[in-house]
Tab-separated table of C-alpha atoms and ligand atoms in Angstrom:
chain	number	residue	atom	x	y	z
J	287	MET	CA	-21.150	3.538	-24.324
J	288	SER	CA	-20.933	1.418	-21.058
J	289	LEU	CA	-22.297	2.896	-17.747
J	290	ASP	CA	-18.586	2.608	-16.046
J	291	ILE	CA	-17.444	4.764	-18.709
J	292	ASP	CA	-19.876	7.427	-18.465
J	293	ILE	CA	-19.107	7.161	-14.471
J	294	THR	CA	-15.638	7.595	-15.490
J	295	GLU	CA	-15.832	10.501	-17.426
J	296	LEU	CA	-18.558	12.470	-14.567
J	297	TYR	CA	-16.250	11.451	-11.971
J	298	GLN	CA	-12.914	12.690	-14.179
J	299	GLU	CA	-14.828	15.999	-15.267
J	300	LEU	CA	-15.750	16.465	-11.115
J	301	ILE	CA	-12.204	16.468	-10.017
J	302	LEU	CA	-10.759	18.803	-12.651
J	303	ASP	CA	-13.333	21.178	-11.266
J	304	HIS	CA	-12.356	20.780	-8.191
J	305	SER	CA	-8.463	21.061	-8.711
J	306	LYS	CA	-9.262	24.342	-10.656
J	307	ARG	CA	-11.744	26.357	-8.966
J	308	PRO	CA	-11.246	25.149	-5.245
J	309	ARG	CA	-14.171	25.467	-2.725
J	310	ASN	CA	-12.983	27.004	0.734
J	311	ARG	CA	-9.133	27.276	0.075
J	312	GLY	CA	-8.025	30.207	2.191
J	313	GLU	CA	-7.251	31.239	5.745
J	314	LEU	CA	-10.722	30.476	8.375
J	315	PRO	CA	-11.257	33.412	10.433
J	316	GLY	CA	-12.466	31.909	13.687
J	317	SER	CA	-11.097	28.349	13.245
J	318	ASN	CA	-10.502	26.205	16.698
J	319	HIS	CA	-8.549	23.845	15.045
J	320	GLN	CA	-5.402	23.004	12.226
J	321	ALA	CA	-3.279	20.771	11.509
J	322	ASP	CA	-0.018	21.034	8.568
J	323	GLY	CA	-0.141	18.415	6.284
J	324	HIS	CA	3.292	17.335	4.051
J	325	ASN	CA	3.626	14.304	1.428
J	326	PRO	CA	7.112	14.352	0.477
J	327	LEU	CA	6.445	12.189	-2.506
J	328	CYS	CA	4.566	14.461	-4.235
J	329	GLY	CA	5.376	17.645	-2.795
J	330	ASP	CA	2.117	18.415	-1.522
J	331	ARG	CA	1.934	20.379	1.274
J	332	ILE	CA	-1.446	21.749	3.323
J	333	THR	CA	-2.958	23.260	6.024
J	334	VAL	CA	-6.736	22.420	6.867
J	335	PHE	CA	-8.380	24.869	9.210
J	336	LEU	CA	-11.505	23.582	11.235
J	337	LYS	CA	-14.216	25.900	12.890
J	338	ILE	CA	-16.026	23.364	15.683
J	339	GLU	CA	-19.077	24.458	18.079
J	340	GLY	CA	-21.030	21.988	19.667
J	341	GLY	CA	-19.595	19.093	18.786
J	342	ARG	CA	-20.174	19.837	15.099
J	343	VAL	CA	-18.304	21.376	12.083
J	344	VAL	CA	-19.275	25.265	11.101
J	345	ASP	CA	-16.855	25.403	8.737
J	346	ALA	CA	-13.832	24.479	7.352
J	347	ALA	CA	-10.899	25.470	4.830
J	348	PHE	CA	-7.240	24.449	3.814
J	349	VAL	CA	-4.163	26.146	1.863
J	350	GLY	CA	-1.590	25.163	0.521
J	351	GLU	CA	0.751	24.090	-2.705
J	352	ALA	CA	-0.945	20.603	-3.397
J	353	CYS	CA	-1.088	18.934	-7.097
J	354	ALA	CA	-4.802	18.799	-9.099
J	355	ILE	CA	-5.487	15.711	-6.805
J	356	CYS	CA	-4.845	16.725	-3.309
J	357	THR	CA	-6.436	19.847	-3.804
J	358	ALA	CA	-9.034	18.491	-5.869
J	359	SER	CA	-9.523	15.998	-2.371
J	360	ALA	CA	-9.217	18.820	0.047
J	361	SER	CA	-11.726	21.411	-1.987
J	362	MET	CA	-14.299	18.623	-1.736
J	363	MET	CA	-13.486	17.277	1.879
J	364	THR	CA	-13.907	20.989	3.159
J	365	GLU	CA	-17.638	21.164	1.668
J	366	LYS	CA	-18.551	17.281	2.930
J	367	LEU	CA	-17.515	18.078	6.397
J	368	LYS	CA	-19.438	21.356	7.283
J	369	GLY	CA	-22.302	20.321	9.398
J	370	LEU	CA	-21.597	17.216	10.404
J	371	THR	CA	-20.567	16.176	13.798
J	372	VAL	CA	-17.376	15.338	14.721
J	373	GLN	CA	-19.180	11.445	14.706
J	374	GLN	CA	-20.266	11.910	11.512
J	375	VAL	CA	-16.263	13.020	10.552
J	376	GLU	CA	-15.262	9.643	11.856
J	377	THR	CA	-17.514	7.796	9.789
J	378	VAL	CA	-16.340	9.718	6.391
J	379	PHE	CA	-13.060	9.481	7.262
J	380	GLY	CA	-13.020	6.027	7.326
J	381	ASP	CA	-15.717	5.382	4.801
J	382	PHE	CA	-13.065	7.330	2.311
J	383	HIS	CA	-10.129	5.832	3.433
J	384	ASP	CA	-11.499	2.322	2.895
J	385	LEU	CA	-12.250	3.354	-0.558
J	386	LEU	CA	-8.819	4.794	-1.140
J	387	THR	CA	-7.360	1.781	0.505
J	388	GLY	CA	-9.048	-0.815	-1.715
J	389	HIS	CA	-11.118	-2.248	1.397
J	390	VAL	CA	-14.474	-1.562	0.306
J	391	ALA	CA	-16.201	-1.020	-3.515
J	392	VAL	CA	-17.364	2.352	-4.201
J	393	ALA	CA	-21.276	0.952	-4.622
J	394	ASP	CA	-20.861	-0.366	-1.037
J	395	VAL	CA	-19.949	3.822	0.237
J	396	ALA	CA	-21.177	5.965	-2.482
J	397	GLN	CA	-24.211	6.984	-1.128
J	398	ARG	CA	-22.772	8.529	2.256
J	399	LEU	CA	-19.864	9.789	0.259
J	400	GLY	CA	-21.691	11.566	-2.853
J	401	LYS	CA	-19.184	13.397	-4.863
J	402	LEU	CA	-16.101	12.065	-2.986
J	403	ALA	CA	-16.748	8.385	-4.201
J	404	ALA	CA	-15.400	10.551	-7.232
J	405	LEU	CA	-11.461	9.770	-5.878
J	406	SER	CA	-12.259	5.879	-6.017
J	407	GLY	CA	-10.358	6.000	-8.949
J	408	VAL	CA	-6.841	6.969	-7.390
J	409	GLN	CA	-6.720	3.386	-6.108
J	410	ARG	CA	-5.405	2.421	-9.212
J	411	PHE	CA	-2.445	5.248	-8.891
J	412	PRO	CA	-1.152	4.256	-5.372
J	413	ILE	CA	1.472	6.987	-5.634
J	414	ARG	CA	-1.705	9.598	-5.820
J	415	VAL	CA	-3.168	7.644	-2.790
J	416	LYS	CA	-1.066	9.459	-0.209
J	417	CYS	CA	-2.447	12.786	-2.218
J	418	ALA	CA	-5.648	12.157	-1.685
J	419	THR	CA	-5.643	10.859	1.845
J	420	LEU	CA	-2.985	14.065	2.731
J	421	PRO	CA	-6.132	16.769	3.318
J	422	TRP	CA	-8.107	13.858	5.249
J	423	HIS	CA	-5.125	12.952	7.553
J	424	THR	CA	-4.368	16.340	8.053
J	425	MET	CA	-8.158	17.023	8.726
J	426	LYS	CA	-8.008	14.229	11.527
J	427	ALA	CA	-4.922	15.715	13.146
J	428	ALA	CA	-6.619	19.174	13.426
J	429	LEU	CA	-9.596	17.636	15.059
J	430	ASP	CA	-7.160	15.766	17.742
J	431	ASP	CA	-5.470	18.645	17.885
J	432	ARG	CA	-2.244	16.739	16.969
J	433	ALA	CA	0.834	19.645	17.223
J	434	GLU	CA	3.189	17.914	14.819
J	435	PRO	CA	2.613	18.177	11.461
J	436	VAL	CA	1.255	14.932	9.397
J	437	SER	CA	3.432	13.278	6.957
J	438	THR	CA	2.412	10.176	4.373
J	439	GLU	CA	6.070	8.924	5.137
K	679	ZN	ZN1	0.335	15.378	-4.716
């Protein structure tokens, strides 16, 4: 068995776990940033909540009706964001987006992204890339206090 297969299996287990038992799902009392996102191609709809204090994400959560990939991505994203500065969030957003759109190799960003690298396999399924990136674009809209809902179309 090659190392590649081991990693792929590990990644799939991680995604499955987060889609079945999403972390940070629910409204966030005391959140001061939020935005809605919609992916018409799949039907994913989510709302991302952020509580930001002193330029740092102190809490993050999401609600929505979304497919397994979108739910897993939102779950892992909210876990990752907690404790990061807004500047660090921008960096992680950039890394994640570059990874899923095939602009960087997993090895180049895996250390910074941690578990999020598990979603790299999605890049082989272009239709699923929008599912995985929707929570991130929605989070970015919340961060920027954009009023209009995010759409992947
Ligand atoms: Zn989806």
